[in-house]
mmCIF file of C-alpha atoms and ligand atoms in Angstrom:
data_model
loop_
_atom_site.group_PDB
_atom_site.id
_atom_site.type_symbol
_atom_site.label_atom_id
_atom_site.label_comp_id
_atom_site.label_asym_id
_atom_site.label_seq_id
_atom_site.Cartn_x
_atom_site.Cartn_y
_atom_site.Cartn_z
ATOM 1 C CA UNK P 1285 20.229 -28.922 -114.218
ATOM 2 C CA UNK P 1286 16.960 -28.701 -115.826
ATOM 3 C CA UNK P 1287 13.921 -31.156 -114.830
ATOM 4 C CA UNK P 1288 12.921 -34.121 -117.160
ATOM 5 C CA UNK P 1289 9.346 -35.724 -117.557
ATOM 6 C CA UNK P 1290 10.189 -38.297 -115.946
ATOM 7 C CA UNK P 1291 13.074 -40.007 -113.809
ATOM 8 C CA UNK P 1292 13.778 -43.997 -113.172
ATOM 9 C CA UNK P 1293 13.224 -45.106 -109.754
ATOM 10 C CA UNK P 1294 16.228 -47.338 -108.816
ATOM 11 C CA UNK P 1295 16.861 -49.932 -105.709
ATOM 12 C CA UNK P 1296 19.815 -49.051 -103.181
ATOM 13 C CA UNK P 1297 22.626 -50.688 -105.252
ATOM 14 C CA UNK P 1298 23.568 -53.002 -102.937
ATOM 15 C CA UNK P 1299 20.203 -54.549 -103.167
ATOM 16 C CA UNK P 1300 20.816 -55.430 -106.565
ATOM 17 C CA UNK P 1301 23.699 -56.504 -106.247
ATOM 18 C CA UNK P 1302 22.334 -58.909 -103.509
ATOM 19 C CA UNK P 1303 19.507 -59.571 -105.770
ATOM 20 C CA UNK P 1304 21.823 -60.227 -108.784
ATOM 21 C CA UNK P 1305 24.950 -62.666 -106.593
ATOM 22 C CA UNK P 1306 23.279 -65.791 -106.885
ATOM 23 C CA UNK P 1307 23.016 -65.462 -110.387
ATOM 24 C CA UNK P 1308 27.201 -66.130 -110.822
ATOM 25 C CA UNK P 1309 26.471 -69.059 -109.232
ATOM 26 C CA UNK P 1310 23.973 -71.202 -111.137
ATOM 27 C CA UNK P 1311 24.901 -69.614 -114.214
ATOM 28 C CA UNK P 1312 21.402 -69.718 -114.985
ATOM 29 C CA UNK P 1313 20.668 -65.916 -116.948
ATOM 30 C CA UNK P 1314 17.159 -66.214 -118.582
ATOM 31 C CA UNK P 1315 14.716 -68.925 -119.709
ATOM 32 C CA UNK P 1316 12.371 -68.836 -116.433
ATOM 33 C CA UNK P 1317 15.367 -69.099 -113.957
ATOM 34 C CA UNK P 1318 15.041 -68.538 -110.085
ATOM 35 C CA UNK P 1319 14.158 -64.386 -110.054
ATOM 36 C CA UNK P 1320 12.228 -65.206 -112.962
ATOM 37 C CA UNK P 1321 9.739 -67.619 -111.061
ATOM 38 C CA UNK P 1322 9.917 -65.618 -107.795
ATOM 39 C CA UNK P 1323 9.196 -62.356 -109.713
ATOM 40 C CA UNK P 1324 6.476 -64.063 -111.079
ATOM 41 C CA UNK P 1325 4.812 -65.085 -107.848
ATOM 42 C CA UNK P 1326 5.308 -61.992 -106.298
ATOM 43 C CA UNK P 1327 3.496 -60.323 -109.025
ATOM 44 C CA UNK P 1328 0.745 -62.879 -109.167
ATOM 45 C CA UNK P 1329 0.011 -61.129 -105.416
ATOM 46 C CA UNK P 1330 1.013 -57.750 -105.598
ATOM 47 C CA UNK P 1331 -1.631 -57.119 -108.520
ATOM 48 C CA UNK P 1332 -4.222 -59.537 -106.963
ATOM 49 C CA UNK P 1333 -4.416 -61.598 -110.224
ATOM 50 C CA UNK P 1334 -4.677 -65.545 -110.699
ATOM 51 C CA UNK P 1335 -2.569 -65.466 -113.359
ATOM 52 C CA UNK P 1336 0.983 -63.763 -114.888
ATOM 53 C CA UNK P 1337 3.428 -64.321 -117.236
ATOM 54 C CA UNK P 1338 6.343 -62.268 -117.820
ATOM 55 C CA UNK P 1339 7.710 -60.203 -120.951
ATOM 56 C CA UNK P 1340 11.168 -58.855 -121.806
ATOM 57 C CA UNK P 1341 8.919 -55.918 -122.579
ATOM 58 C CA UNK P 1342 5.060 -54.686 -122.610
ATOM 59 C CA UNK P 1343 5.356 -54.474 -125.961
ATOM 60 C CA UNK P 1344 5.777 -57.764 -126.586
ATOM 61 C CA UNK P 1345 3.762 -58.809 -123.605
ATOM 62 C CA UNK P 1346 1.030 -57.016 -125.510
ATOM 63 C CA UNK P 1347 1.690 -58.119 -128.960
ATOM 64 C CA UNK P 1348 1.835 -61.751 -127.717
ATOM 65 C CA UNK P 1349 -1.420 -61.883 -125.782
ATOM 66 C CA UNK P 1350 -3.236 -60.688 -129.065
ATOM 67 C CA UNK P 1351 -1.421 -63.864 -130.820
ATOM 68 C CA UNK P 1352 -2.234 -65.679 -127.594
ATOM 69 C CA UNK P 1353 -6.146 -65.226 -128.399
ATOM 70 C CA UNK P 1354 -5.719 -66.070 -132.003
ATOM 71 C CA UNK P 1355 -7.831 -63.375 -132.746
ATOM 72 C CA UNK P 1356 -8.846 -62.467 -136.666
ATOM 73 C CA UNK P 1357 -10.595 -59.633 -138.401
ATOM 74 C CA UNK P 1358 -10.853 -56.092 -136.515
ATOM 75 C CA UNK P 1359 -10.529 -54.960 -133.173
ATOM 76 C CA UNK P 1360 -12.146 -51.815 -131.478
ATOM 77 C CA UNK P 1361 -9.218 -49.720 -129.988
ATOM 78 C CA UNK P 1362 -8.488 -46.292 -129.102
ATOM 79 C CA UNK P 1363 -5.945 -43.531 -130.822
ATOM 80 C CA UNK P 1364 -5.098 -41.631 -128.163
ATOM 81 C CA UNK P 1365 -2.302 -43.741 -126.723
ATOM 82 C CA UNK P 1366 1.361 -44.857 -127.064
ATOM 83 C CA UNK P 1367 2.563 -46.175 -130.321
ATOM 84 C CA UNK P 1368 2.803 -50.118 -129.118
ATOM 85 C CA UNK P 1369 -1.122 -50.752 -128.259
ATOM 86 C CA UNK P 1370 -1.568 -49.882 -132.252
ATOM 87 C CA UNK P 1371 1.066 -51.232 -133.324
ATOM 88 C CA UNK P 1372 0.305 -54.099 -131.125
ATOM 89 C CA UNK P 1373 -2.434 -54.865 -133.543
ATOM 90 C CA UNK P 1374 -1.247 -53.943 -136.612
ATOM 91 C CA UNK P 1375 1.535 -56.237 -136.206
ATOM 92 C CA UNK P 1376 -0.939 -59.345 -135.886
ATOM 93 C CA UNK P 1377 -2.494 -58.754 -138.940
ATOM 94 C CA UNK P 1378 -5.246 -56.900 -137.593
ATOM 95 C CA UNK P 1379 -7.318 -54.257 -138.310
ATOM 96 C CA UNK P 1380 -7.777 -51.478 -135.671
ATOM 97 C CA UNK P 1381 -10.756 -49.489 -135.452
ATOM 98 C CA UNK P 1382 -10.654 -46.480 -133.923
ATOM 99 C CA UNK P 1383 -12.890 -45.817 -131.295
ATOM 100 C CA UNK P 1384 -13.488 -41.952 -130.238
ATOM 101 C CA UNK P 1385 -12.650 -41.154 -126.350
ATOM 102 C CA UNK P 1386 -14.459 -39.345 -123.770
ATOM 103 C CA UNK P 1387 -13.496 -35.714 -123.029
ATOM 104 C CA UNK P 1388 -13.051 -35.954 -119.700
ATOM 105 C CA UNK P 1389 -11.412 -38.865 -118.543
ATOM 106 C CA UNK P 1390 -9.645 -39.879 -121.859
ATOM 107 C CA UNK P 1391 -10.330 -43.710 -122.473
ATOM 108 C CA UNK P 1392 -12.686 -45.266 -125.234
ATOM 109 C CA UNK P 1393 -15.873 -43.519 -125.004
ATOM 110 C CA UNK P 1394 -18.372 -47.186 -124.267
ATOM 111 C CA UNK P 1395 -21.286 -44.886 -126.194
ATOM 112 C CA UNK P 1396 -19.527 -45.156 -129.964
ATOM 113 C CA UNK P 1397 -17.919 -48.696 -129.323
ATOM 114 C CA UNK P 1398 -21.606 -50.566 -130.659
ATOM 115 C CA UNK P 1399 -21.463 -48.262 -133.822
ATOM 116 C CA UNK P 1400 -18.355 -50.211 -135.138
ATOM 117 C CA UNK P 1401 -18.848 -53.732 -134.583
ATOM 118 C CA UNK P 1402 -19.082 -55.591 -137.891
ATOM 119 C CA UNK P 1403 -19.085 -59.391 -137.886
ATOM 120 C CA UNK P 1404 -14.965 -59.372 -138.379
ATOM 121 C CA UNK P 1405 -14.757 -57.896 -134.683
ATOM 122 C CA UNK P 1406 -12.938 -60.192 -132.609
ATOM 123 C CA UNK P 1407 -11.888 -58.000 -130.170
ATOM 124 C CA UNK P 1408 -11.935 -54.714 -127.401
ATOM 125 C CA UNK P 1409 -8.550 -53.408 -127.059
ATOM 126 C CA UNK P 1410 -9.063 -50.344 -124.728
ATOM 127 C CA UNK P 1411 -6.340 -48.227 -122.939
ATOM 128 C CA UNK P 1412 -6.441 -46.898 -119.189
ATOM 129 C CA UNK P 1413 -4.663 -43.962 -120.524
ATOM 130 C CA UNK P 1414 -2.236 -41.966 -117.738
ATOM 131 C CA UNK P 1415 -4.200 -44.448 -114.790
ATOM 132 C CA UNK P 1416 -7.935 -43.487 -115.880
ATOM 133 C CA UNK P 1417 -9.514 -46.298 -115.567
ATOM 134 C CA UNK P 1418 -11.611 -47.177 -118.707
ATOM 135 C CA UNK P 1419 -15.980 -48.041 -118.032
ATOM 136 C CA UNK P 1420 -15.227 -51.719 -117.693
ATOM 137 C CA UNK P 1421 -18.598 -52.651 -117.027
ATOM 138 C CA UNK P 1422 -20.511 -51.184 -119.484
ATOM 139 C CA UNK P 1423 -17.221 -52.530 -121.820
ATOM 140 C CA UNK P 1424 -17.578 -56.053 -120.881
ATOM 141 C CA UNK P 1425 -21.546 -55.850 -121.544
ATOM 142 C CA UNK P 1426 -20.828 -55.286 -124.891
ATOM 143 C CA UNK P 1427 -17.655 -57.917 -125.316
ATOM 144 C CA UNK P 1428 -20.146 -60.446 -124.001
ATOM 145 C CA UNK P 1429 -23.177 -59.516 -125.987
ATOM 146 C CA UNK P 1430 -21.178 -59.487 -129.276
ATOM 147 C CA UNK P 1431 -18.969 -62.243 -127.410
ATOM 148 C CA UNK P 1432 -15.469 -60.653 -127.987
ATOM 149 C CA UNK P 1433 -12.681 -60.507 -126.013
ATOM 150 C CA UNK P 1434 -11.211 -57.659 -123.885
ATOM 151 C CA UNK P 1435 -7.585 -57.173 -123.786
ATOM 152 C CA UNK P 1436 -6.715 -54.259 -121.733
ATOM 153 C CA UNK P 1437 -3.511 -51.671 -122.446
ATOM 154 C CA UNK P 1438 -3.038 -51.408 -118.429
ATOM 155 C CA UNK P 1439 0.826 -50.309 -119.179
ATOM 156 C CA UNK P 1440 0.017 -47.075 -116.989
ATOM 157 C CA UNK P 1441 -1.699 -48.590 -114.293
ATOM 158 C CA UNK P 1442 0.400 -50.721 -112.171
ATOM 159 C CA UNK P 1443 -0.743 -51.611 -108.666
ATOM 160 C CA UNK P 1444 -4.244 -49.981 -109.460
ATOM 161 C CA UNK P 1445 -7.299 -51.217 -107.770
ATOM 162 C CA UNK P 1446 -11.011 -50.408 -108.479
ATOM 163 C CA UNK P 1447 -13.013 -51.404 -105.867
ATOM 164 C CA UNK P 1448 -10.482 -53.584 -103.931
ATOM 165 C CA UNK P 1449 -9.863 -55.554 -106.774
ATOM 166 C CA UNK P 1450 -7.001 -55.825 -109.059
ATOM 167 C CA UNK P 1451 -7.320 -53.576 -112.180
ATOM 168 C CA UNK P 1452 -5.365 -56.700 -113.779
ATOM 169 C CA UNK P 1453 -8.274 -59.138 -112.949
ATOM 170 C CA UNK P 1454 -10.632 -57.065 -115.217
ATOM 171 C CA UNK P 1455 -11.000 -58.891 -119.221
ATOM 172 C CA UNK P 1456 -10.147 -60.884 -120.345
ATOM 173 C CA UNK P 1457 -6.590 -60.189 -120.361
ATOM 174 C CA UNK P 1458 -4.182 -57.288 -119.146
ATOM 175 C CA UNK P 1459 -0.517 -55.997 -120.263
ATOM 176 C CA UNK P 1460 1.696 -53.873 -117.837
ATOM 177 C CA UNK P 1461 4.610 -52.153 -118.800
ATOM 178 C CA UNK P 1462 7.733 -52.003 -115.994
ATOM 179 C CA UNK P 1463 10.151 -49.634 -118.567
ATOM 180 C CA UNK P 1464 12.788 -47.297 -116.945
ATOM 181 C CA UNK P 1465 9.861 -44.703 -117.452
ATOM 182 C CA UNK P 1466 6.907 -46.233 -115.436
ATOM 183 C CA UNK P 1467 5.785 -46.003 -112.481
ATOM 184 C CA UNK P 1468 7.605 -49.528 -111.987
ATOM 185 C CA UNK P 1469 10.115 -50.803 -113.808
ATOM 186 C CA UNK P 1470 12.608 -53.974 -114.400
ATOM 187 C CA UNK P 1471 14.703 -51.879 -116.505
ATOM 188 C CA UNK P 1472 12.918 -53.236 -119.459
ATOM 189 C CA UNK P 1473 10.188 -55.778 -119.135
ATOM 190 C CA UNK P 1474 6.311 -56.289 -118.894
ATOM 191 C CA UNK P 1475 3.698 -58.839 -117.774
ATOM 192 C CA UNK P 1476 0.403 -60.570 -119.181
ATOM 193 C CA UNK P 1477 -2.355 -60.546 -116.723
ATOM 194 C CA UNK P 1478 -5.286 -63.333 -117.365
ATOM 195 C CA UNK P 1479 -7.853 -65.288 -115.519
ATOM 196 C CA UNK P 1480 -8.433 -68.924 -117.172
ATOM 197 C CA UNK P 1481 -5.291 -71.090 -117.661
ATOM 198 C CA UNK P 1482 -6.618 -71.570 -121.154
ATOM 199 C CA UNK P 1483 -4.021 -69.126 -122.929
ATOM 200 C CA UNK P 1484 -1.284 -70.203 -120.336
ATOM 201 C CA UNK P 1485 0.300 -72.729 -122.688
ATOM 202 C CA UNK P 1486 0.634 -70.677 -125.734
ATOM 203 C CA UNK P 1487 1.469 -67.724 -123.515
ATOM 204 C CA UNK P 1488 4.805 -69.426 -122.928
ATOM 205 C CA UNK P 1489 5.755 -71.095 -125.898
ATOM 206 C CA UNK P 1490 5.303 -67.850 -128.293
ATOM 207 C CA UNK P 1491 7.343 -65.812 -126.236
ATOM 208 C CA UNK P 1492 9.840 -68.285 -126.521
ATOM 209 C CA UNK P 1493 9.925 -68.923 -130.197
ATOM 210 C CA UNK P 1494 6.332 -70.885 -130.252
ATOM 211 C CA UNK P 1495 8.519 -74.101 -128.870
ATOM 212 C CA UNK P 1496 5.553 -76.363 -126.777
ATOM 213 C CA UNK P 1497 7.732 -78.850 -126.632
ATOM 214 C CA UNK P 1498 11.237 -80.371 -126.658
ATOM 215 C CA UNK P 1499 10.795 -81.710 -130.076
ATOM 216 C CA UNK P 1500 7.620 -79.321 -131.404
ATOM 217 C CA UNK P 1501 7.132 -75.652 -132.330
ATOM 218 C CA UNK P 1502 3.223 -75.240 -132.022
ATOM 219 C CA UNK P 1503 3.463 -71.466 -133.033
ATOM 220 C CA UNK P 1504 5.077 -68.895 -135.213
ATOM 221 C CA UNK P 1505 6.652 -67.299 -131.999
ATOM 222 C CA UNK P 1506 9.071 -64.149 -131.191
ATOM 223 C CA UNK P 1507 11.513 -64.116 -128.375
ATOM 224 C CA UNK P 1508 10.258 -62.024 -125.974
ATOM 225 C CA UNK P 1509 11.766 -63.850 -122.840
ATOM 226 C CA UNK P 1510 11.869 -61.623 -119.517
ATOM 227 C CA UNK P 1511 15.627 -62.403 -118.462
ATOM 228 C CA UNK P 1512 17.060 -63.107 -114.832
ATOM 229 C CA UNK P 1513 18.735 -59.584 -114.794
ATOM 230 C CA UNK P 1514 15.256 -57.903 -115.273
ATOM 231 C CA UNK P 1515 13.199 -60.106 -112.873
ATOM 232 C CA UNK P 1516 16.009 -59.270 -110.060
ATOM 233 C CA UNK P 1517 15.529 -55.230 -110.655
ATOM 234 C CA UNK P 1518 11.882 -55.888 -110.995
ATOM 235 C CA UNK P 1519 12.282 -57.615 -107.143
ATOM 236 C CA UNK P 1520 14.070 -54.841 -105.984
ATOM 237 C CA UNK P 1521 11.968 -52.207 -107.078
ATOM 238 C CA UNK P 1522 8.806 -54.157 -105.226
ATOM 239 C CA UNK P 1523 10.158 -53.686 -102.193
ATOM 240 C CA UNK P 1524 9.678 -50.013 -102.719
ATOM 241 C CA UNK P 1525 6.633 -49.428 -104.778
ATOM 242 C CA UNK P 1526 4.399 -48.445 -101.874
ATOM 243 C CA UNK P 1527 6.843 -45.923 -100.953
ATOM 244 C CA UNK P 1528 7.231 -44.862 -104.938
ATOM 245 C CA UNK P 1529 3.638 -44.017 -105.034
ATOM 246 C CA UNK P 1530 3.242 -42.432 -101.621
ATOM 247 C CA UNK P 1531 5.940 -39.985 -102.801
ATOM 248 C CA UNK P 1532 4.288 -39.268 -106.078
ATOM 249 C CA UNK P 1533 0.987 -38.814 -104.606
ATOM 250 C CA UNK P 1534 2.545 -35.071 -102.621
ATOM 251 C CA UNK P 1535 4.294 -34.003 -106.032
ATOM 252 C CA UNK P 1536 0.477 -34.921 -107.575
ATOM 253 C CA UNK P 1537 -1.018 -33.708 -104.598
ATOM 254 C CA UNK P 1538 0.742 -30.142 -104.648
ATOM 255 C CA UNK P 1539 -0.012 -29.815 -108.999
ATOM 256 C CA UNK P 1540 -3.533 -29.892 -108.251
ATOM 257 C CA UNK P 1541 -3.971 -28.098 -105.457
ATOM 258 C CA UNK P 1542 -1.988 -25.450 -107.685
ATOM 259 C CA UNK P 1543 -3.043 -26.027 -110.898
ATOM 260 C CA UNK P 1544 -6.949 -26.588 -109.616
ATOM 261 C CA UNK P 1545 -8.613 -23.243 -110.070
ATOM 262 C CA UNK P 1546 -6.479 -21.882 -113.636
ATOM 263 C CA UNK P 1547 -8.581 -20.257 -116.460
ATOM 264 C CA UNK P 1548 -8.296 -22.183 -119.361
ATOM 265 C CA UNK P 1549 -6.319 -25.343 -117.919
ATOM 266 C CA UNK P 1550 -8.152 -29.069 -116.904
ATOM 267 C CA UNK P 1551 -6.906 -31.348 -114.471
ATOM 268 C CA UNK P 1552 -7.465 -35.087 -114.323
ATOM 269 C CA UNK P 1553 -10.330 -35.675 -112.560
ATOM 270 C CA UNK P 1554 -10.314 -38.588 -109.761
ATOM 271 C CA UNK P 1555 -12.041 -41.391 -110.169
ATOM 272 C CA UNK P 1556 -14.149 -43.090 -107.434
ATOM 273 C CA UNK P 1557 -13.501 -46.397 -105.779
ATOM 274 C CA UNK P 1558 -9.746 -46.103 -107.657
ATOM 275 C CA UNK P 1559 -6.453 -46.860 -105.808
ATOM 276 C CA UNK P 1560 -4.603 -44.320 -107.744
ATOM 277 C CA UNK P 1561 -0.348 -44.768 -108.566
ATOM 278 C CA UNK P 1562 0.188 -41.096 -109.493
ATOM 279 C CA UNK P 1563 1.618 -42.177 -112.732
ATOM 280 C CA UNK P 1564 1.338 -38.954 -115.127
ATOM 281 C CA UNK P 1565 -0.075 -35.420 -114.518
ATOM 282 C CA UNK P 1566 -1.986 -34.671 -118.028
ATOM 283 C CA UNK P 1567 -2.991 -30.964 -118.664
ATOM 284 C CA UNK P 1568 -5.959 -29.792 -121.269
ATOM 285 C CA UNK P 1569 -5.485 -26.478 -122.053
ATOM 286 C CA UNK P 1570 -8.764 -25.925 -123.678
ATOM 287 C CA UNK P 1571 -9.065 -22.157 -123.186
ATOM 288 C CA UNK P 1572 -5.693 -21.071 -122.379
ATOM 289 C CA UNK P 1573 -3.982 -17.818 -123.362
ATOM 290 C CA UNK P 1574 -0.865 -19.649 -124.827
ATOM 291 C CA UNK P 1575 -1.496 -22.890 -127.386
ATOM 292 C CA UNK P 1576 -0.324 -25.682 -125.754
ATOM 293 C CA UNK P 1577 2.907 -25.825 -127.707
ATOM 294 C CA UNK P 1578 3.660 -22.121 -127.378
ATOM 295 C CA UNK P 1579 3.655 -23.473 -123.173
ATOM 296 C CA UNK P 1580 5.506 -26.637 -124.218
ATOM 297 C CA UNK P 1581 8.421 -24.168 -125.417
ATOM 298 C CA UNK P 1582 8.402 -21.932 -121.983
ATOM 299 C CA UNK P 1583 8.839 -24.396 -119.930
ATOM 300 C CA UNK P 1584 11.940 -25.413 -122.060
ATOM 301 C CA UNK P 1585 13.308 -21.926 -122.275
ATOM 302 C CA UNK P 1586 13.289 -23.162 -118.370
ATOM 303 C CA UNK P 1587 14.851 -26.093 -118.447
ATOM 304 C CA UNK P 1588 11.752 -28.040 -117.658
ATOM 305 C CA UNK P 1589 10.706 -30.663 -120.570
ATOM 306 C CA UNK P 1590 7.005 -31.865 -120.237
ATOM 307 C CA UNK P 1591 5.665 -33.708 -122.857
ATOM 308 C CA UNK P 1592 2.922 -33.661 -125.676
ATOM 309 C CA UNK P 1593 1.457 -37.596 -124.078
ATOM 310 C CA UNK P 1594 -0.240 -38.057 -126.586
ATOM 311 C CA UNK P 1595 0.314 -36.521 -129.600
ATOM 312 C CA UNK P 1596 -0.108 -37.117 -132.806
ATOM 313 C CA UNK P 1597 -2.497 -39.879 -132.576
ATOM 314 C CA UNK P 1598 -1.875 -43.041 -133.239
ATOM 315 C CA UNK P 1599 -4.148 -43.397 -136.375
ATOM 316 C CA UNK P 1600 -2.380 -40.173 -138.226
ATOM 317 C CA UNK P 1601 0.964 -42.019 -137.835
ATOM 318 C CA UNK P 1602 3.142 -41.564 -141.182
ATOM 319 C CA UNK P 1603 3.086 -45.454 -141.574
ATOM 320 C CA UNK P 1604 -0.459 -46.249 -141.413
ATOM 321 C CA UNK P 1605 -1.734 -43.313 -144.006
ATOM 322 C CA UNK P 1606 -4.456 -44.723 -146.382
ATOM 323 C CA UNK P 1607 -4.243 -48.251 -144.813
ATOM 324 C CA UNK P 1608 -7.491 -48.442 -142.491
ATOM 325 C CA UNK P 1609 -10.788 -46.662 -142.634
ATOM 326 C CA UNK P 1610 -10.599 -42.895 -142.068
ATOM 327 C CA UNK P 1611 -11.901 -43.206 -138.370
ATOM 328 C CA UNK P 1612 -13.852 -39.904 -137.437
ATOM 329 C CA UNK P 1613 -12.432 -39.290 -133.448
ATOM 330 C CA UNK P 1614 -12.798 -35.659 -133.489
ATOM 331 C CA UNK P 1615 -12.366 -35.679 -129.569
ATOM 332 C CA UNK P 1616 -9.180 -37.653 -129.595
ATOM 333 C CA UNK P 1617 -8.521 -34.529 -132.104
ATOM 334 C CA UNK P 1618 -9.261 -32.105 -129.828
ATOM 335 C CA UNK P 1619 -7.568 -33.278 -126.862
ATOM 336 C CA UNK P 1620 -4.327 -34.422 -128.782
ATOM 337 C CA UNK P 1621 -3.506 -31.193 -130.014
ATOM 338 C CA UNK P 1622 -4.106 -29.504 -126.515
ATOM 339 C CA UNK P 1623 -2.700 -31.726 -123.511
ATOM 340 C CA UNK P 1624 0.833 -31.503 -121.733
ATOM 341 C CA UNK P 1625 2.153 -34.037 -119.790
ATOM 342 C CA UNK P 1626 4.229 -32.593 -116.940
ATOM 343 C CA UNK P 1627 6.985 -33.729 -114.888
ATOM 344 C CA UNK P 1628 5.923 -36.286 -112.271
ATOM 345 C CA UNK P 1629 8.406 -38.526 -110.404
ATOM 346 C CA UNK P 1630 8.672 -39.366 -106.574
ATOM 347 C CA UNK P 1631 11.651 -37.080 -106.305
ATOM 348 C CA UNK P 1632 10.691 -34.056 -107.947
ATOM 349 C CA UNK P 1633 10.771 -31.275 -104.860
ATOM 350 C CA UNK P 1634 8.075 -29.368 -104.230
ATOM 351 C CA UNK P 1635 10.187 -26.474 -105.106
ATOM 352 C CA UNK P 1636 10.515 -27.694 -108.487
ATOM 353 C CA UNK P 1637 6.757 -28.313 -108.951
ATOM 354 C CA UNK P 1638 6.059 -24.810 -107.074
ATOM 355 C CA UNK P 1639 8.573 -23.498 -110.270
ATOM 356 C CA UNK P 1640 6.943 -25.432 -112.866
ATOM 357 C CA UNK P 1641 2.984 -23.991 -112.079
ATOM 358 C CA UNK P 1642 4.355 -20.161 -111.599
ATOM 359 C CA UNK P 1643 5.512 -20.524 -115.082
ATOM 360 C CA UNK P 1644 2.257 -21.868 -116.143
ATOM 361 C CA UNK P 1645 0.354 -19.697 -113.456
ATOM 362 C CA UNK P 1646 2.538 -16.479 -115.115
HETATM 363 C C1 LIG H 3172 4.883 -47.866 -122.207
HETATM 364 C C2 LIG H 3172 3.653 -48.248 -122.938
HETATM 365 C C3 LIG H 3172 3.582 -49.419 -123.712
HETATM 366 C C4 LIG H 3172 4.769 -50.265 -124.068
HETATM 367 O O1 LIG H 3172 5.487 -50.740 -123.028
HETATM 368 P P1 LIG H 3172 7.059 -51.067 -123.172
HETATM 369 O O2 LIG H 3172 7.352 -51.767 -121.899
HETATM 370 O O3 LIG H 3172 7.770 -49.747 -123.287
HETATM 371 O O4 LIG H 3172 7.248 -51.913 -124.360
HETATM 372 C C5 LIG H 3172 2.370 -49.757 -124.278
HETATM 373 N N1 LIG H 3172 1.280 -49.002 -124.111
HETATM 374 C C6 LIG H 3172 1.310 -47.845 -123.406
HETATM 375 C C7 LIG H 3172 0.048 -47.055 -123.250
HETATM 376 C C8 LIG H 3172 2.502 -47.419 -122.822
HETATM 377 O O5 LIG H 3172 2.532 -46.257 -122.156
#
């Protein structure tokens, strides 16, 4: 049996099936039923916001928020991410800029974001790539100066806290992503985080076709409806997210402590004042004997598949050649081409993560 990158965390089944009984009753299967509402709430306090509303998908959490906003022009974002935050934009008519990142911890380096604002920004949207937690002050000095708005990509940080405060209540807006692969998932499904009720209204009428109300369509809307199914998972799996993370905090725990002192290899660095959730264990091999994909194929030899999270980056994509400004991000370059995303879920053994650095170690 070899070892995947990651693994979905799933309820007891009769939980679900607890979760999911009431449902053959009122016959009720999405458009804001019962677990839809409660899941809602529960949210609302679990990530210490004022306000959610819930996706069928981050995606189109994301991509609705930006609509939401009725933003115009360009918007300041960062490469090195997941397909979706560009695409995100792209599919709002926007165009991204690409913002270079810091070496170290990976998100949108706040010392090149004043360089690129023209008078057709409209927006910040930055990335807490693998739970690093982006300079949100110094990023909302700028958004206010320039007075833009901040839409975070928070997909990786779910039940983060900086400070005691919910990383969701930061912005202007926030989208979390609860796939099969997060940290947190509702098989499929995501949530919009946001302060003001101003956006609440058009929130909920573009992810259900732009309908505001029974006999007018305010917006050119999607469907992008979180259904009853989804919201009960997404209940079940809240009962055990505290114990999710504690778990992947000792498989996290034992990768640095062996992967700490390696020639050649960087580690995450912590973050102070951050409630961590363990969510991904990046690599840099900056100086390493192997090139990183040379490792990438070992550890398959092995059975084990890590990841190259994130590579390429987002602005090289085949689809968007010779549409938007060559961006210079030489960084993003750098670190693209050399990180490895390795296995991390709550029940990898220590065994297995003790296998995984003795191949790297070797
Ligand atoms: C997973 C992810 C998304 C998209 O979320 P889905 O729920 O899969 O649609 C967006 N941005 C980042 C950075 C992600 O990792």
């Amino acid at each position: 049996m070899g070892i995947n990158v990651t693994r979905s965390s799933m309820p007891p089944l009769e939980d679900y099936i607890n979760e999911i009984s009431d449902l053959w009753n009122s016959r009720w299967l999405t458009n804001g039923g019962m677990k839809y509402q409660e899941f809602e709430t529960q949210l609302t306090e679990y990530l210490m916001v004022s306000k959610a509303s819930l996706f069928s998908n981050g995606h189109l959490a994301l991509e609705t928020v930006l609509q939401a906003f009725n933003l115009s022009g360009e918007v300041i974002t960062t490469p090195f991410t997941f397909a979706s935050t560009t695409h995100a934009i792209v599919r709002n008519k926007l165009t991204p800029i690409f913002c270079d990142i810091d070496p170290f911890d990976f998100t949108m380096d706040v010392t090149k974001i004043e360089n690129l604002i023209t008078e057709k920004t409209t927006a910040i949207v930055p990335v807490h790539v693998y739970g690093n937690i982006c300079d949100m002050n110094k990023i909302q000095k700028i958004a206010d100066k320039y007075n833009l708005k901040v839409i975070y990509d928070a997909a990786h940080t779910f039940g983060m806290k900086v400070n005691g405060r919910g990383i969701g209540d930061f912005g202007d807006a926030s989208m979390f992503s609860f796939h099969a692969t997060k940290v947190f998932n509702s098989i499929e499904g995501g949530v919009v985080t946001y302060k003001k009720s101003q956006i609440k209204e058009s929130l909920d009428a573009i992810k259900n076709f732009g309908i505001s109300g029974e006999d007018e369509v305010e917006y050119i809307g999607t469907n992008a409806k979180m259904n009853e199914f989804q919201a009960a998972m997404g209940l079940c799996n809240l009962k055990y997210i505290n114990e999710e993370i504690r778990k992947r905090k000792i498989v996290y725990e034992r990768y640095k402590e062996r992967l700490s002192h390696i020639k050649g290899i960087r580690i995450r660095v912590d973050q102070p004042n951050v409630e961590n959730n363990y969510a991904y264990f990046p690599i840099i091999l900056d100086d390493y004997i192997y090139h990183r994909d040379e490792l990438l194929a070992k550890l398959k030899q092995n059975n084990i598949i890590a990841r190259k999270y994130f590579y390429p980056l987002t602005s090289n994509f085949e689809c968007y050649k010779g549409l938007f400004k060559n961006s210079i991000t030489p960084i993003a370059e750098q670190i693209a081409n050399n990180v490895l995303t390795l296995p991390l879920y709550s029940d990898l053994s220590l065994n297995d993560v003790d296998h995984i650095c003795d191949l790297i170690i070797e």
